[in-house]
Each structure stands twice: as structure tokens, then as C-alpha cells.
PDB file of C-alpha atoms in Angstrom:
ATOM      1  CA  MET A1199       0.000   0.000   0.000  1.00 76.00           C
ATOM      2  CA  ASP A1200       1.695   3.192  -1.199  1.00 91.00           C
ATOM      3  CA  LYS A1201      -0.874   5.703   0.004  1.00 96.00           C
ATOM      4  CA  LEU A1202      -0.295   9.014   1.767  1.00 97.00           C
ATOM      5  CA  GLY A1203      -2.196  10.036   4.892  1.00 98.00           C
ATOM      6  CA  LEU A1204      -2.289  13.533   6.390  1.00 98.00           C
ATOM      7  CA  TYR A1205      -3.624  15.002   9.605  1.00 98.00           C
ATOM      8  CA  THR A1206      -3.510  18.793   9.298  1.00 98.00           C
ATOM      9  CA  LYS A1207      -4.342  21.073  12.227  1.00 98.00           C
ATOM     10  CA  PHE A1208      -5.359  24.603  11.319  1.00 98.00           C
ATOM     11  CA  THR A1209      -5.455  27.075  14.188  1.00 98.00           C
ATOM     12  CA  ALA A1210      -7.787  29.928  13.361  1.00 98.00           C
ATOM     13  CA  VAL A1211      -7.253  33.585  14.110  1.00 98.00           C
ATOM     14  CA  GLU A1212      -9.506  34.671  17.029  1.00 96.00           C
ATOM     15  CA  ALA A1213     -13.225  34.445  16.121  1.00 96.00           C
ATOM     16  CA  GLN A1214     -12.507  33.249  12.561  1.00 98.00           C
ATOM     17  CA  ARG A1215     -12.922  29.496  12.963  1.00 98.00           C
ATOM     18  CA  GLU A1216     -16.454  29.404  11.579  1.00 98.00           C
ATOM     19  CA  THR A1217     -15.416  31.218   8.393  1.00 98.00           C
ATOM     20  CA  LEU A1218     -12.357  28.996   7.999  1.00 98.00           C
ATOM     21  CA  LEU A1219     -14.544  25.918   8.523  1.00 98.00           C
ATOM     22  CA  GLU A1220     -16.796  27.002   5.661  1.00 97.00           C
ATOM     23  CA  MET A1221     -13.788  27.444   3.374  1.00 96.00           C
ATOM     24  CA  LEU A1222     -12.419  24.022   4.236  1.00 96.00           C
ATOM     25  CA  LEU A1223     -15.807  22.410   3.603  1.00 96.00           C
ATOM     26  CA  GLU A1224     -15.791  24.159   0.230  1.00 93.00           C
ATOM     27  CA  ALA A1225     -12.338  22.657  -0.416  1.00 92.00           C
ATOM     28  CA  ALA A1226     -13.703  19.255   0.591  1.00 94.00           C
ATOM     29  CA  HIS A1227     -16.487  19.694  -1.929  1.00 92.00           C
ATOM     30  CA  ALA A1228     -13.963  20.510  -4.675  1.00 90.00           C
ATOM     31  CA  MET A1229     -12.117  17.280  -3.788  1.00 92.00           C
ATOM     32  CA  GLN A1230     -15.092  15.221  -5.015  1.00 92.00           C
ATOM     33  CA  SER A1231     -13.791  15.540  -8.559  1.00 91.00           C
ATOM     34  CA  ILE A1232     -10.091  15.130  -7.758  1.00 92.00           C
ATOM     35  CA  GLU A1233      -8.808  11.741  -8.782  1.00 91.00           C
ATOM     36  CA  GLY A1234      -6.402  10.225  -6.309  1.00 94.00           C
ATOM     37  CA  CYS A1235      -8.083  11.720  -3.242  1.00 95.00           C
ATOM     38  CA  ASP A1236      -9.773   8.863  -1.342  1.00 95.00           C
ATOM     39  CA  LEU A1237     -10.664  10.797   1.790  1.00 97.00           C
ATOM     40  CA  TYR A1238     -10.853  14.479   2.780  1.00 97.00           C
ATOM     41  CA  VAL A1239     -12.739  15.050   6.031  1.00 98.00           C
ATOM     42  CA  VAL A1240     -13.046  18.343   7.897  1.00 98.00           C
ATOM     43  CA  ASN A1241     -13.323  17.916  11.689  1.00 98.00           C
ATOM     44  CA  LEU A1242     -13.811  20.034  14.790  1.00 98.00           C
ATOM     45  CA  PRO A1243     -11.861  18.717  17.792  1.00 98.00           C
ATOM     46  CA  GLU A1244     -13.742  18.053  20.989  1.00 96.00           C
ATOM     47  CA  ASN A1245     -11.581  20.109  23.349  1.00 91.00           C
ATOM     48  CA  ASP A1246     -10.192  23.003  21.357  1.00 96.00           C
ATOM     49  CA  PRO A1247     -12.399  25.938  20.324  1.00 96.00           C
ATOM     50  CA  ASN A1248      -9.864  27.457  17.909  1.00 97.00           C
ATOM     51  CA  SER A1249      -8.704  24.648  15.675  1.00 98.00           C
ATOM     52  CA  ILE A1250      -9.862  22.460  12.790  1.00 98.00           C
ATOM     53  CA  TRP A1251      -8.343  19.111  11.799  1.00 98.00           C
ATOM     54  CA  VAL A1252      -8.440  17.836   8.212  1.00 98.00           C
ATOM     55  CA  THR A1253      -7.958  14.099   7.602  1.00 98.00           C
ATOM     56  CA  GLU A1254      -6.739  13.149   4.121  1.00 98.00           C
ATOM     57  CA  ILE A1255      -5.907   9.886   2.375  1.00 97.00           C
ATOM     58  CA  TRP A1256      -4.398   9.995  -1.121  1.00 97.00           C
ATOM     59  CA  ASN A1257      -3.904   6.901  -3.225  1.00 94.00           C
ATOM     60  CA  ASP A1258      -0.475   8.092  -4.129  1.00 87.00           C
ATOM     61  CA  PRO A1259       1.667  10.991  -2.902  1.00 91.00           C
ATOM     62  CA  SER A1260       2.087  12.517  -6.375  1.00 93.00           C
ATOM     63  CA  ALA A1261      -1.707  12.961  -6.697  1.00 93.00           C
ATOM     64  CA  HIS A1262      -1.594  15.098  -3.549  1.00 94.00           C
ATOM     65  CA  GLU A1263       1.279  17.230  -4.832  1.00 93.00           C
ATOM     66  CA  ALA A1264      -0.474  17.719  -8.170  1.00 92.00           C
ATOM     67  CA  SER A1265      -3.651  18.875  -6.385  1.00 91.00           C
ATOM     68  CA  LEU A1266      -1.762  21.720  -4.696  1.00 90.00           C
ATOM     69  CA  THR A1267      -0.858  23.217  -8.067  1.00 91.00           C
ATOM     70  CA  LEU A1268      -4.509  23.544  -9.165  1.00 89.00           C
ATOM     71  CA  GLU A1269      -5.735  27.117  -9.583  1.00 89.00           C
ATOM     72  CA  SER A1270      -8.695  26.379  -7.266  1.00 85.00           C
ATOM     73  CA  ALA A1271      -6.358  25.185  -4.512  1.00 87.00           C
ATOM     74  CA  LYS A1272      -4.121  28.247  -4.812  1.00 91.00           C
ATOM     75  CA  GLU A1273      -7.165  30.520  -4.692  1.00 92.00           C
ATOM     76  CA  LEU A1274      -8.389  28.789  -1.529  1.00 90.00           C
ATOM     77  CA  ILE A1275      -4.992  29.106   0.142  1.00 91.00           C
ATOM     78  CA  ARG A1276      -4.918  32.834  -0.716  1.00 94.00           C
ATOM     79  CA  LYS A1277      -8.387  33.383   0.768  1.00 95.00           C
ATOM     80  CA  ALA A1278      -7.826  31.253   3.874  1.00 96.00           C
ATOM     81  CA  ARG A1279      -4.341  32.431   4.822  1.00 97.00           C
ATOM     82  CA  PRO A1280      -5.431  35.598   6.735  1.00 97.00           C
ATOM     83  CA  LEU A1281      -7.733  33.443   8.891  1.00 98.00           C
ATOM     84  CA  ILE A1282      -5.012  30.987   9.940  1.00 98.00           C
ATOM     85  CA  SER A1283      -2.591  31.606  12.801  1.00 98.00           C
ATOM     86  CA  GLY A1284      -0.857  28.228  12.650  1.00 98.00           C
ATOM     87  CA  ILE A1285      -0.608  24.931  10.784  1.00 97.00           C
ATOM     88  CA  GLU A1286       0.738  21.606  12.067  1.00 97.00           C
ATOM     89  CA  GLN A1287       0.835  18.470   9.975  1.00 97.00           C
ATOM     90  CA  ILE A1288       1.455  14.777  10.622  1.00 98.00           C
ATOM     91  CA  LYS A1289       2.429  12.732   7.553  1.00 98.00           C
ATOM     92  CA  LEU A1290       1.437   9.083   7.574  1.00 98.00           C
ATOM     93  CA  ARG A1291       1.910   5.944   5.543  1.00 97.00           C
ATOM     94  CA  PRO A1292      -1.362   3.975   5.703  1.00 97.00           C
ATOM     95  CA  GLN A1293      -0.640   0.260   6.177  1.00 97.00           C
ATOM     96  CA  GLY A1294      -4.149  -1.113   5.771  1.00 96.00           C
ATOM     97  CA  GLY A1295      -7.562  -1.178   7.328  1.00 96.00           C
ATOM     98  CA  LYS A1296     -11.238  -0.688   6.671  1.00 94.00           C
ATOM     99  CA  GLY A1297     -12.510   1.975   4.297  1.00 90.00           C
ATOM    100  CA  VAL A1298      -9.273   2.412   2.285  1.00 86.00           C
TER     101      VAL A1298
ATOM    102  CA  MET B 837     -23.548  14.905  10.689  1.00 75.00           C
ATOM    103  CA  ASP B 838     -23.313  13.191  14.080  1.00 91.00           C
ATOM    104  CA  LYS B 839     -20.254  11.052  13.447  1.00 96.00           C
ATOM    105  CA  LEU B 840     -17.278  10.444  15.737  1.00 97.00           C
ATOM    106  CA  GLY B 841     -13.678  10.719  14.533  1.00 98.00           C
ATOM    107  CA  LEU B 842     -10.616   9.500  16.413  1.00 98.00           C
ATOM    108  CA  TYR B 843      -6.879   9.857  15.920  1.00 98.00           C
ATOM    109  CA  THR B 844      -5.150   7.477  18.340  1.00 98.00           C
ATOM    110  CA  LYS B 845      -1.372   7.446  18.757  1.00 98.00           C
ATOM    111  CA  PHE B 846       0.097   4.265  20.185  1.00 98.00           C
ATOM    112  CA  THR B 847       3.712   4.475  21.308  1.00 98.00           C
ATOM    113  CA  ALA B 848       5.281   1.033  21.262  1.00 98.00           C
ATOM    114  CA  VAL B 849       7.659  -0.402  23.825  1.00 98.00           C
ATOM    115  CA  GLU B 850      11.225  -0.488  22.401  1.00 96.00           C
ATOM    116  CA  ALA B 851      11.515  -2.872  19.407  1.00 96.00           C
ATOM    117  CA  GLN B 852       7.855  -3.927  19.610  1.00 98.00           C
ATOM    118  CA  ARG B 853       6.307  -1.669  16.994  1.00 98.00           C
ATOM    119  CA  GLU B 854       6.241  -4.320  14.279  1.00 98.00           C
ATOM    120  CA  THR B 855       4.361  -6.774  16.511  1.00 98.00           C
ATOM    121  CA  LEU B 856       1.943  -4.069  17.633  1.00 98.00           C
ATOM    122  CA  LEU B 857       1.387  -3.083  13.991  1.00 98.00           C
ATOM    123  CA  GLU B 858       0.391  -6.659  13.145  1.00 97.00           C
ATOM    124  CA  MET B 859      -2.099  -6.699  16.036  1.00 96.00           C
ATOM    125  CA  LEU B 860      -3.656  -3.416  14.956  1.00 96.00           C
ATOM    126  CA  LEU B 861      -3.974  -4.645  11.365  1.00 96.00           C
ATOM    127  CA  GLU B 862      -5.724  -7.712  12.774  1.00 93.00           C
ATOM    128  CA  ALA B 863      -8.084  -5.374  14.662  1.00 92.00           C
ATOM    129  CA  ALA B 864      -8.673  -3.466  11.424  1.00 94.00           C
ATOM    130  CA  HIS B 865      -9.579  -6.726   9.741  1.00 92.00           C
ATOM    131  CA  ALA B 866     -12.093  -7.536  12.496  1.00 90.00           C
ATOM    132  CA  MET B 867     -13.676  -4.100  11.920  1.00 92.00           C
ATOM    133  CA  GLN B 868     -14.814  -5.192   8.445  1.00 92.00           C
ATOM    134  CA  SER B 869     -17.848  -6.837  10.012  1.00 91.00           C
ATOM    135  CA  ILE B 870     -18.572  -4.150  12.626  1.00 92.00           C
ATOM    136  CA  GLU B 871     -21.569  -2.066  11.702  1.00 91.00           C
ATOM    137  CA  GLY B 872     -21.150   1.611  12.440  1.00 94.00           C
ATOM    138  CA  CYS B 873     -17.410   1.687  11.699  1.00 95.00           C
ATOM    139  CA  ASP B 874     -16.922   3.634   8.453  1.00 95.00           C
ATOM    140  CA  LEU B 875     -13.132   3.895   8.600  1.00 97.00           C
ATOM    141  CA  TYR B 876     -10.352   2.200  10.574  1.00 97.00           C
ATOM    142  CA  VAL B 877      -6.901   2.831   9.107  1.00 98.00           C
ATOM    143  CA  VAL B 878      -3.582   1.833  10.670  1.00 98.00           C
ATOM    144  CA  ASN B 879      -0.734   4.233   9.804  1.00 98.00           C
ATOM    145  CA  LEU B 880       2.996   4.592  10.387  1.00 98.00           C
ATOM    146  CA  PRO B 881       4.071   8.230  10.835  1.00 98.00           C
ATOM    147  CA  GLU B 882       6.830   9.550   8.629  1.00 96.00           C
ATOM    148  CA  ASN B 883       9.104  10.913  11.346  1.00 91.00           C
ATOM    149  CA  ASP B 884       8.656   8.721  14.386  1.00 96.00           C
ATOM    150  CA  PRO B 885      10.070   5.190  14.516  1.00 96.00           C
ATOM    151  CA  ASN B 886       8.198   4.161  17.675  1.00 97.00           C
ATOM    152  CA  SER B 887       4.585   5.092  17.127  1.00 98.00           C
ATOM    153  CA  ILE B 888       1.501   4.038  15.183  1.00 98.00           C
ATOM    154  CA  TRP B 889      -1.535   6.234  14.461  1.00 98.00           C
ATOM    155  CA  VAL B 890      -5.008   4.773  13.973  1.00 98.00           C
ATOM    156  CA  THR B 891      -7.622   6.881  12.150  1.00 98.00           C
ATOM    157  CA  GLU B 892     -11.244   6.004  12.897  1.00 97.00           C
ATOM    158  CA  ILE B 893     -14.616   7.320  11.763  1.00 97.00           C
ATOM    159  CA  TRP B 894     -17.777   5.939  13.361  1.00 97.00           C
ATOM    160  CA  ASN B 895     -21.225   6.777  12.109  1.00 94.00           C
ATOM    161  CA  ASP B 896     -22.371   7.325  15.630  1.00 87.00           C
ATOM    162  CA  PRO B 897     -20.507   7.484  18.942  1.00 91.00           C
ATOM    163  CA  SER B 898     -22.570   4.693  20.535  1.00 93.00           C
ATOM    164  CA  ALA B 899     -21.432   2.227  17.840  1.00 93.00           C
ATOM    165  CA  HIS B 900     -17.844   2.919  18.902  1.00 94.00           C
ATOM    166  CA  GLU B 901     -18.606   2.398  22.594  1.00 93.00           C
ATOM    167  CA  ALA B 902     -20.440  -0.839  21.830  1.00 92.00           C
ATOM    168  CA  SER B 903     -17.443  -2.135  19.847  1.00 91.00           C
ATOM    169  CA  LEU B 904     -15.172  -1.796  22.884  1.00 90.00           C
ATOM    170  CA  THR B 905     -17.302  -4.255  24.842  1.00 91.00           C
ATOM    171  CA  LEU B 906     -16.891  -7.049  22.260  1.00 89.00           C
ATOM    172  CA  GLU B 907     -14.953 -10.078  23.483  1.00 89.00           C
ATOM    173  CA  SER B 908     -12.610  -9.813  20.462  1.00 85.00           C
ATOM    174  CA  ALA B 909     -11.779  -6.191  21.318  1.00 87.00           C
ATOM    175  CA  LYS B 910     -11.077  -6.996  24.964  1.00 91.00           C
ATOM    176  CA  GLU B 911      -8.856  -9.899  23.911  1.00 92.00           C
ATOM    177  CA  LEU B 912      -6.891  -7.610  21.588  1.00 90.00           C
ATOM    178  CA  ILE B 913      -6.437  -4.992  24.316  1.00 91.00           C
ATOM    179  CA  ARG B 914      -5.166  -7.704  26.691  1.00 94.00           C
ATOM    180  CA  LYS B 915      -2.640  -8.950  24.131  1.00 95.00           C
ATOM    181  CA  ALA B 916      -1.491  -5.498  22.983  1.00 96.00           C
ATOM    182  CA  ARG B 917      -1.172  -3.793  26.373  1.00 97.00           C
ATOM    183  CA  PRO B 918       2.356  -5.103  27.219  1.00 97.00           C
ATOM    184  CA  LEU B 919       3.611  -3.733  23.880  1.00 98.00           C
ATOM    185  CA  ILE B 920       2.298  -0.191  24.455  1.00 98.00           C
ATOM    186  CA  SER B 921       4.149   2.462  26.444  1.00 98.00           C
ATOM    187  CA  GLY B 922       1.707   5.297  25.800  1.00 98.00           C
ATOM    188  CA  ILE B 923      -1.594   6.262  24.189  1.00 97.00           C
ATOM    189  CA  GLU B 924      -2.761   9.728  23.125  1.00 97.00           C
ATOM    190  CA  GLN B 925      -6.107  10.386  21.509  1.00 97.00           C
ATOM    191  CA  ILE B 926      -7.749  13.301  19.713  1.00 98.00           C
ATOM    192  CA  LYS B 927     -11.559  13.179  19.546  1.00 98.00           C
ATOM    193  CA  LEU B 928     -13.178  14.838  16.558  1.00 98.00           C
ATOM    194  CA  ARG B 929     -16.595  15.732  15.238  1.00 97.00           C
ATOM    195  CA  PRO B 930     -16.522  15.248  11.437  1.00 97.00           C
ATOM    196  CA  GLN B 931     -18.326  18.121   9.718  1.00 97.00           C
ATOM    197  CA  GLY B 932     -18.308  16.843   6.152  1.00 96.00           C
ATOM    198  CA  GLY B 933     -16.073  16.011   3.256  1.00 96.00           C
ATOM    199  CA  LYS B 934     -15.209  13.376   0.717  1.00 94.00           C
ATOM    200  CA  GLY B 935     -15.295   9.682   1.562  1.00 90.00           C
ATOM    201  CA  VAL B 936     -17.628   9.932   4.581  1.00 86.00           C
TER     202      VAL B 936
END
């Protein structure tokens, strides 16, 4: 299994999480038509009022890299950047399981 | 969307990660028949030689709780416990996306 997994934590600028959430859900919607993206889920954590976690699984790492060069992705990053105070990311190599 | 998401980080006892990985893949296999479990993926992180991350999505939180009371789950926990030096978990509320 040569997939790529990502957990990405976006910390929102004070009082901007709701707006950032909407943008990330829009990004998730755009992912429907992106080949190579198996999973893109936008989550609110239980005990943190300022952050959003995105869970991604890509069927190969190059599909993920290619997606970042799309005009729609660049546009989203431009719009979202002022709302984000921090980004942390955990890169994973999925080994198997249910739903992949 | 009233789903439950979980990121669980298992830190393995020295030199036991491979064995723990096999056990978690076995658990993932058992999940195939568990109703309510949409996703159960076992991952190795890119920059940490001692840990394993499990990504779960449940279609409702009570299905997850019920799964922990299964004899097979208890048996797995009993077998895996000596191989684990630490567990951290992030609880999430999935808001939407692709693949859920």
C-alpha cells in the first residue's frame, strides 16, 4: 500500500474558525472531482475551540502534490491564509484497514 | 452529521512496533464486520520510529462504545497492552467532506 495520509491542524485567528470551517468544507467539496483523493474530512476537535483538523488519504503521494498546483487550490490558500494563525501536519503511511 | 472521529497514537515499547502493527492490522480486519465503523486505518508516521496512528470514523458514537465491549476487542487490548508504552487520543466531530 503506497498511500499518503495527512492530519492537518489549522489554528484559526480569534473568532474566525467558523469562516475557515466554511472554506475548508468548500475545499472538501472541490475534492469530489479530484482523482487520487480517497478521503478528505473536515473535523472540529472536541476540546479546542480554535482549531480544525483535516484528515486526508491519497492513493499516491504525487496525486496530492499535483492537487496543490490547481488554480482552485491556490485561490483557496490565498483566501484562507489571513484566517489561519498556525498549521501543524502529521504525515502518515497507511498500512491497511477498513474503508481504504 | 453526528459522526465520531478518532486519531489514536500508540507508542510502542522499544523494538515492539512491528508486533503491535500486526495486532492493529488484525483489529482493522475484524472491523470489516462491525456495523457503524466507516473507517479504521492503521498508519505509520513519517518521522517517528516508535509510534503508530489509527484513524477512525464511526457513524455514531454509541457504535464505537459498543465495539469496545466485544470479546474480540477486549482480547486484543489484553494482548497489545504489554507492547504499548503510551496512548494519546484526539476526539473529533466530522463536519463533512469526501469519503464519509
